[in-house]
XYZ file of C-alpha atoms in Angstrom:
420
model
C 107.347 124.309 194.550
C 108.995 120.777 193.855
C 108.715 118.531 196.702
C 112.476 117.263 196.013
C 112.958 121.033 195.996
C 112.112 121.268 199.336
C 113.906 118.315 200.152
C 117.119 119.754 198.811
C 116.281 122.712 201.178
C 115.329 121.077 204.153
C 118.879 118.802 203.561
C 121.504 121.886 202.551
C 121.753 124.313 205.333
C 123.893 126.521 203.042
C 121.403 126.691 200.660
C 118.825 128.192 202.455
C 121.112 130.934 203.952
C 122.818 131.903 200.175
C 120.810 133.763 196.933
C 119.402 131.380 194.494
C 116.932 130.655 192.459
C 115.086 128.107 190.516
C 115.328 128.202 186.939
C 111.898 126.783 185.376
C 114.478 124.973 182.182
C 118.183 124.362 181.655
C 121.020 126.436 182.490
C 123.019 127.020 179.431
C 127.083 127.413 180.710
C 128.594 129.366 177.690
C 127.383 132.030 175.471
C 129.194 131.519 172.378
C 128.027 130.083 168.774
C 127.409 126.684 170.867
C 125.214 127.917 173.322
C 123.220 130.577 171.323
C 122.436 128.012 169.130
C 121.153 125.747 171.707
C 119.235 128.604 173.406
C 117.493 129.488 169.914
C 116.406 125.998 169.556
C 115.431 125.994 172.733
C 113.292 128.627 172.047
C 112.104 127.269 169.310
C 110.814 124.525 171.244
C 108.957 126.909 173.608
C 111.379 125.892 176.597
C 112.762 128.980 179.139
C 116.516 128.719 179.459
C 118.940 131.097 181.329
C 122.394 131.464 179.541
C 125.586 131.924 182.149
C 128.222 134.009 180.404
C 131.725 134.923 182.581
C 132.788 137.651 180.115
C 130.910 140.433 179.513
C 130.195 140.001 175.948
C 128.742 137.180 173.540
C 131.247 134.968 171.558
C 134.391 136.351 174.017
C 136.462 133.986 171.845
C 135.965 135.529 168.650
C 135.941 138.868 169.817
C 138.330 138.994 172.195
C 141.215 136.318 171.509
C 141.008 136.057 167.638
C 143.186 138.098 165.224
C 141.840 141.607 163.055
C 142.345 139.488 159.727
C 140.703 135.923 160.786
C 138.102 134.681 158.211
C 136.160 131.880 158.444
C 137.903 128.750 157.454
C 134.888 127.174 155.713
C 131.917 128.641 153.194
C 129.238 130.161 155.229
C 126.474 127.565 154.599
C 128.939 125.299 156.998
C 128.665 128.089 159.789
C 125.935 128.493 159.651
C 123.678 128.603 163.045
C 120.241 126.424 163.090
C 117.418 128.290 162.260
C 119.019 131.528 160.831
C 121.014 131.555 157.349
C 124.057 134.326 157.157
C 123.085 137.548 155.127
C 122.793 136.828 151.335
C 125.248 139.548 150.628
C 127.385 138.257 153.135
C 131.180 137.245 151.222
C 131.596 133.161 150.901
C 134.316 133.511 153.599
C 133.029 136.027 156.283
C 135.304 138.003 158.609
C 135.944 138.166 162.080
C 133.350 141.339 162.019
C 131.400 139.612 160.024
C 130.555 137.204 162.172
C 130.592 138.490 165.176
C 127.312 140.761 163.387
C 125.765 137.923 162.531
C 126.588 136.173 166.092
C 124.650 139.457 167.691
C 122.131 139.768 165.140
C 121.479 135.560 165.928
C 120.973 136.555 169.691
C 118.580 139.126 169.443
C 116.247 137.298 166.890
C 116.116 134.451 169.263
C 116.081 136.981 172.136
C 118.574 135.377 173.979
C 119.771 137.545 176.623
C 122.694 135.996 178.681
C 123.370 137.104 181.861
C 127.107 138.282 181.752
C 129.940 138.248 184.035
C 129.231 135.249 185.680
C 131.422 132.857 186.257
C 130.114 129.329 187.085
C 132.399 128.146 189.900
C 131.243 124.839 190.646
C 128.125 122.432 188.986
C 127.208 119.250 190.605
C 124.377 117.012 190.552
C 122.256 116.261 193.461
C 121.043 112.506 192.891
C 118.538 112.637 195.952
C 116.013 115.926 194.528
C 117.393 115.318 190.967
C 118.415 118.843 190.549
C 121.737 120.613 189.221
C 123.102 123.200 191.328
C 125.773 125.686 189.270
C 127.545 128.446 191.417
C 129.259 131.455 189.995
C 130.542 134.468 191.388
C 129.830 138.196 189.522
C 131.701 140.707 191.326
C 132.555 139.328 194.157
C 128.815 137.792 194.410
C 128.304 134.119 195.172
C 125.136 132.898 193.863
C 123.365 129.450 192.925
C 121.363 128.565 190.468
C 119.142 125.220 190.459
C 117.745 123.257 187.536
C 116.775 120.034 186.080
C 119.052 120.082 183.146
C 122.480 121.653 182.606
C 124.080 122.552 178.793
C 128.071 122.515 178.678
C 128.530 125.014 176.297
C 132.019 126.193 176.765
C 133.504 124.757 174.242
C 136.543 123.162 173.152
C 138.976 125.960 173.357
C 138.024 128.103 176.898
C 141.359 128.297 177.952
C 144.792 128.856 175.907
C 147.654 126.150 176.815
C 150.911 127.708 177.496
C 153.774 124.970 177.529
C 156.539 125.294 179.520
C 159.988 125.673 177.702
C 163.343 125.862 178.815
C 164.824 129.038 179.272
C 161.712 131.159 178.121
C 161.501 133.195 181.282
C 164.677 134.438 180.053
C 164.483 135.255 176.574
C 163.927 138.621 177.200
C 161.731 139.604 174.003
C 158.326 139.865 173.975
C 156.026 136.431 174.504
C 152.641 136.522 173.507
C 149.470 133.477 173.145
C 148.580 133.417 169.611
C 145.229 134.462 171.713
C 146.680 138.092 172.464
C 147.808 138.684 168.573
C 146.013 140.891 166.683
C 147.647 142.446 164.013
C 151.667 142.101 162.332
C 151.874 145.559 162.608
C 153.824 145.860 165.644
C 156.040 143.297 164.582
C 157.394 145.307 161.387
C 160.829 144.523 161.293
C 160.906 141.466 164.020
C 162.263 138.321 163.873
C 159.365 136.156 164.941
C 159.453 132.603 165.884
C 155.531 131.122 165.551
C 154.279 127.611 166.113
C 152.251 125.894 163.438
C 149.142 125.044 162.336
C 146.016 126.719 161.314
C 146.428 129.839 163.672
C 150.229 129.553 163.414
C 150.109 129.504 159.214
C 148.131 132.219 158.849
C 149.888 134.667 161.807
C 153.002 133.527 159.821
C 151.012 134.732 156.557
C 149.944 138.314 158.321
C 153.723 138.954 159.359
C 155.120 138.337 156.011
C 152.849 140.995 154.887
C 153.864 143.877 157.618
C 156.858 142.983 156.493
C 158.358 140.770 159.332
C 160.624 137.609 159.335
C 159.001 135.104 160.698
C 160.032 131.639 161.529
C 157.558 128.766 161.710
C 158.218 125.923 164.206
C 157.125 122.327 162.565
C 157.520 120.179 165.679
C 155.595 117.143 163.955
C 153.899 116.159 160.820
C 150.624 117.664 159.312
C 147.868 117.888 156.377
C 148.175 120.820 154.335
C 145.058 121.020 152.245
C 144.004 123.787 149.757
C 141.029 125.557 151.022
C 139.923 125.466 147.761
C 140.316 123.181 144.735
C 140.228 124.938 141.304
C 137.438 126.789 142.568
C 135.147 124.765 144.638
C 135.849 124.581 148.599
C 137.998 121.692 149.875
C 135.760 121.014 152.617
C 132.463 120.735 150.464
C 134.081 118.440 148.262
C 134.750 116.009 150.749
C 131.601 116.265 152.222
C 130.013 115.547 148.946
C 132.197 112.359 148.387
C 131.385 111.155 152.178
C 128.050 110.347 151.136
C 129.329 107.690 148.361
C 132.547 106.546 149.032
C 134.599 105.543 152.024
C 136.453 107.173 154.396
C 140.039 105.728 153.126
C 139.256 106.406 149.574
C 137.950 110.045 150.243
C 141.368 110.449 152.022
C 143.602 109.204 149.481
C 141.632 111.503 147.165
C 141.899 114.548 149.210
C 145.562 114.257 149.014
C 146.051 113.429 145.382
C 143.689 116.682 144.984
C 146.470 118.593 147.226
C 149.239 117.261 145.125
C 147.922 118.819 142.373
C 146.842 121.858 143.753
C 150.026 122.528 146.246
C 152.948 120.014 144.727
C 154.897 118.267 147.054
C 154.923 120.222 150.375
C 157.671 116.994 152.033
C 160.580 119.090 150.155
C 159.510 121.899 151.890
C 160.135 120.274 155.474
C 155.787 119.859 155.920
C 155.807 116.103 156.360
C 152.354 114.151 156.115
C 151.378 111.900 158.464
C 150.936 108.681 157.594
C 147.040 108.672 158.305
C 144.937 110.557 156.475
C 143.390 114.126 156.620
C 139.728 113.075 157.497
C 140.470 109.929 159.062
C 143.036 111.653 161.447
C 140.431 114.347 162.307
C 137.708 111.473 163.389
C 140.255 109.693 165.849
C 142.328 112.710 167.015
C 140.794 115.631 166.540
C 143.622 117.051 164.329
C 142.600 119.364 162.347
C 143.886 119.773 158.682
C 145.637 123.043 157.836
C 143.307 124.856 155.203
C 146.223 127.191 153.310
C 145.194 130.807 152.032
C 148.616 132.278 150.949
C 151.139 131.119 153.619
C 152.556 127.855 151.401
C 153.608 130.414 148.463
C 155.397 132.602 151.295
C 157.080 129.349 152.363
C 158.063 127.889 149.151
C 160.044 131.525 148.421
C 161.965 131.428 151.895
C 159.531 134.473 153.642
C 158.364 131.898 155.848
C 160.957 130.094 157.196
C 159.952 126.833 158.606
C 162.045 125.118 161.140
C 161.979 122.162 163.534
C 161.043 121.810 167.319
C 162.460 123.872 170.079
C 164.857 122.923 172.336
C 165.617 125.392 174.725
C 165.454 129.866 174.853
C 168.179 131.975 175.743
C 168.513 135.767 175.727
C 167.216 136.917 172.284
C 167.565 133.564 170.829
C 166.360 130.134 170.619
C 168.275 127.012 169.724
C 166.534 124.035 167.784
C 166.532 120.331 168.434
C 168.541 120.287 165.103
C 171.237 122.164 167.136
C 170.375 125.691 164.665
C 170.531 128.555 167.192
C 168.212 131.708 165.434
C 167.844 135.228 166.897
C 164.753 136.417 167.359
C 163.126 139.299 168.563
C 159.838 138.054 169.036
C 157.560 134.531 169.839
C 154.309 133.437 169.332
C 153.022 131.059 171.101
C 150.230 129.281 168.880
C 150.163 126.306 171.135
C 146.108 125.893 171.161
C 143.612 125.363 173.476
C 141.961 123.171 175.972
C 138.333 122.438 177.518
C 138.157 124.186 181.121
C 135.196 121.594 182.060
C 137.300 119.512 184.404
C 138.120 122.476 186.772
C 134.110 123.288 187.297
C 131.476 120.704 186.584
C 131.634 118.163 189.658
C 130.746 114.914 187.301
C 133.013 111.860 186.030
C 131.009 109.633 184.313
C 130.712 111.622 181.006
C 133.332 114.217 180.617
C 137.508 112.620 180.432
C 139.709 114.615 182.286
C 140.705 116.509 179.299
C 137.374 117.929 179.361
C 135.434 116.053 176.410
C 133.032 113.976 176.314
C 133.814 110.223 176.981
C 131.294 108.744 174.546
C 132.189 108.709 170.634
C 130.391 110.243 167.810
C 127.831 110.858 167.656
C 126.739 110.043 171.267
C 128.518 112.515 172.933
C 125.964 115.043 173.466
C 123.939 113.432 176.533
C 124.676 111.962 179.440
C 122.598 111.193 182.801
C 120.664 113.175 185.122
C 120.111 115.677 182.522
C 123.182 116.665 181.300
C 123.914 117.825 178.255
C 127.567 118.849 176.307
C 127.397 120.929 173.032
C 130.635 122.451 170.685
C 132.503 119.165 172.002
C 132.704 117.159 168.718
C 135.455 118.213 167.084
C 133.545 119.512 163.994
C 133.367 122.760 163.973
C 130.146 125.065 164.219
C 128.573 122.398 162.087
C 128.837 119.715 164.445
C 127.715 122.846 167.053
C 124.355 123.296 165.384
C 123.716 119.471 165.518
C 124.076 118.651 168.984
C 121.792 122.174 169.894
C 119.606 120.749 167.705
C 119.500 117.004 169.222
C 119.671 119.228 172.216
C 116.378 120.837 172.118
C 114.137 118.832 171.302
C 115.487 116.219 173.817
C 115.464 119.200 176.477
C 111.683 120.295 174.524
C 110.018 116.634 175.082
C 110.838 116.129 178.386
C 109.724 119.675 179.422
C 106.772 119.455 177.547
C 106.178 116.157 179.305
C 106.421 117.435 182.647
C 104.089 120.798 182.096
C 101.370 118.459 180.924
C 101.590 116.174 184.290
C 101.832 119.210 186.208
C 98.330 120.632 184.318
C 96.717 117.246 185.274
C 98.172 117.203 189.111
C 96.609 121.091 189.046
C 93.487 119.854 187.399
C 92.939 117.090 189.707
C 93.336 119.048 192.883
C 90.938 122.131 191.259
C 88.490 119.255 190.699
C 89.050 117.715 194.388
C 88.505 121.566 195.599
C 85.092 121.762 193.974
C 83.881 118.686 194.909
C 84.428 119.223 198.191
C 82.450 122.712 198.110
């Protein structure tokens, strides 16, 4: 055993009185496409891992909070996990199913086996013996785990942000997360106020066709982009013109490309911000709204769009415009946020809003072996990159220390036989 081990032992009462153990690699917090991709590069590297999971599935995201008709945003090549390619026969735009198979399929090639139901309470760093100690709890069990290097896989959206609005506790219809929707079905009928963007669009889109009335609320500008543009995806064509022209001119591009495609969305009360698509995902994180079908269903008056809320009332809501609607239903697609701050111990490399303070593309690694992965604001693309830089940062230190630890065994085998 580690000397500093013992050290850590010898200092933490606690410790020695609690179950534990010693994980010979990194602890992997998060068992969605983030950290399945780290843990198969990680195995690629020949490096043992143990992957903490608080649900009681893989990918609880997609397969618990997403809705039946969700498909992938972006062409599958962009999706994409390192070191395993979707099916060949798999549709350009996969499911929700879809993806989950592959998801499951990707964790037993790589025989990753996380250990579920385990909720990581606490992780802090112990600067004297150097080693990471992550709690959880799994029915009602505390338990520790110790280890040189910890991966902060939970991603950017772990918990759904509910705001709080005036007078929603007594609207009286049913509120629902945009997390908890699943299908239109139940909503045949309804009067449905929904927020906006990429979730909110297409829940909008899924209502209209189980024949509901939904309202969408536009509290602020945003990029409407075609996902595709007269055939080819949006997203691969600016990728392509990244590598040769600017960010500004692929931006004014993008949107003279939308013109065409969509017409002028302003008349339509969808007001562009002032900076563009591309360059207002690299500073914000704003994502552009990719349209499949909901701009048609807004430009004909199915999808009503309306301005910000200003306060609820019984069956109704009244606008900052001073319009009062009744509705029978609301949907609250108000996003997400990281959950890091309220479990990993550490201020130096996380912000309080749970991402990573460095910028692109350092914020992967930070000190004492820490490690952050699905925090870039790029999608499962920018996923696969970090569990890439990731491993083999993890894989050459590892490797490192099992060769000084063949030496020190060498050395004393030699000292033993001498002495004989």
């Amino acid at each position: 055993m580690d000397r500093s081990l013992f050290h850590l032992l010898d200092q933490d009462q606690d410790l020695s009185q609690c179950k534990w153990t010693l994980v010979n690699g990194p602890v992997i917090v998060g068992a969605g496409p983030s950290g399945l991709a780290t843990a198969a590069c990680l195995r690629e590297e020949g490096v043992p891992f143990v992957v903490l999971e608080r649900a009681e599935c893989i990918a609880s995201l997609w397969q618990k909070r997403t809705y039946d008709r969700l498909k992938l945003h972006l062409p599958k090549k962009f999706c994409q996990l390192p070191r395993l390619p979707f099916p060949e026969d798999f549709p350009e735009y996969p499911t929700k199913k879809q993806f989950i198979e592959y998801l499951e399929s990707y964790a037993k090639h790589f025989d990753i086996n996380p250990k579920f139901n385990e909720c990581v309470e606490s992780a802090s760093y112990d600067e004297t013996s150097g080693f990471w100690r992550v709690k959880t709890v799994s029915n009602e069990v505390e338990f520790e785990y110790i280890c040189r290097w910890l991966v902060v896989a939970t991603g950017e959206n772990a918990e759904c942000i509910v705001p709080n609005i005036e007078g929603l506790a007594k609207f009286g219809g049913e509120v629902i997360h945009a997390c908890e929707y699943k299908s239109g079905e139940k909503f045949q009928g309804q009067k449905v106020l929904v927020g906006c963007g990429n979730s909110g669009m297409e829940l909008s889109l899924d209502l209209c066709n189980h024949n509901a009335s939904p309202s969408m609320v536009v509290r602020s500008s945003v990029h409407v982009l075609p996902r595709e543009v007269f055939g080819n995806s949006t997203f691969e064509i600016a990728v392509l013109m990244m590598k040769w022209l600017p960010l500004w001119l692929v931006d004014k591009l993008m949107l003279i490309l939308a013109w065409l495609v969509l017409g002028n969305i302003e008349k339509y009360g969808l007001k562009r911000p002032s900076m563009g698509p591309l360059e207002l995902k690299n500073t914000k994180g704003k994502t552009p709204v990719l349209d499949i079908g909901a701009l048609e269903k807004i430009k004909s008056g199915d999808i009503n769009d309306v301005p910000g809320i200003k306060c609820f009332s019984y069956k109704q809501v009244e606008l900052v415009n001073g319009e009062k609607l009744d509705i029978d239903a609301v949907i609250l697609a108000t996003g997400y946020r990281s959950n890091v701050p309220s479990w990993l111990k550490e201020g130096d490399f996380f912000c309080k809003n749970g991402f990573p303070k460095a910028p692109l593309p350092h914020g992967w690694k930070g000190n004492g072996g820490l490690y952050a992965v699905g925090f870039t604001r790029r999608g499962l693309s920018g996923a696969a990159s970090d569990a890439m830089r990731i491993a083999q940062d993890i894989g050459k230190l590892w490797n490192d220390e099992t060769k000084q630890h063949k030496k020190i065994a060498i050395a004393c085998q030699r000292r033993c036989i001498s002495q004989l």
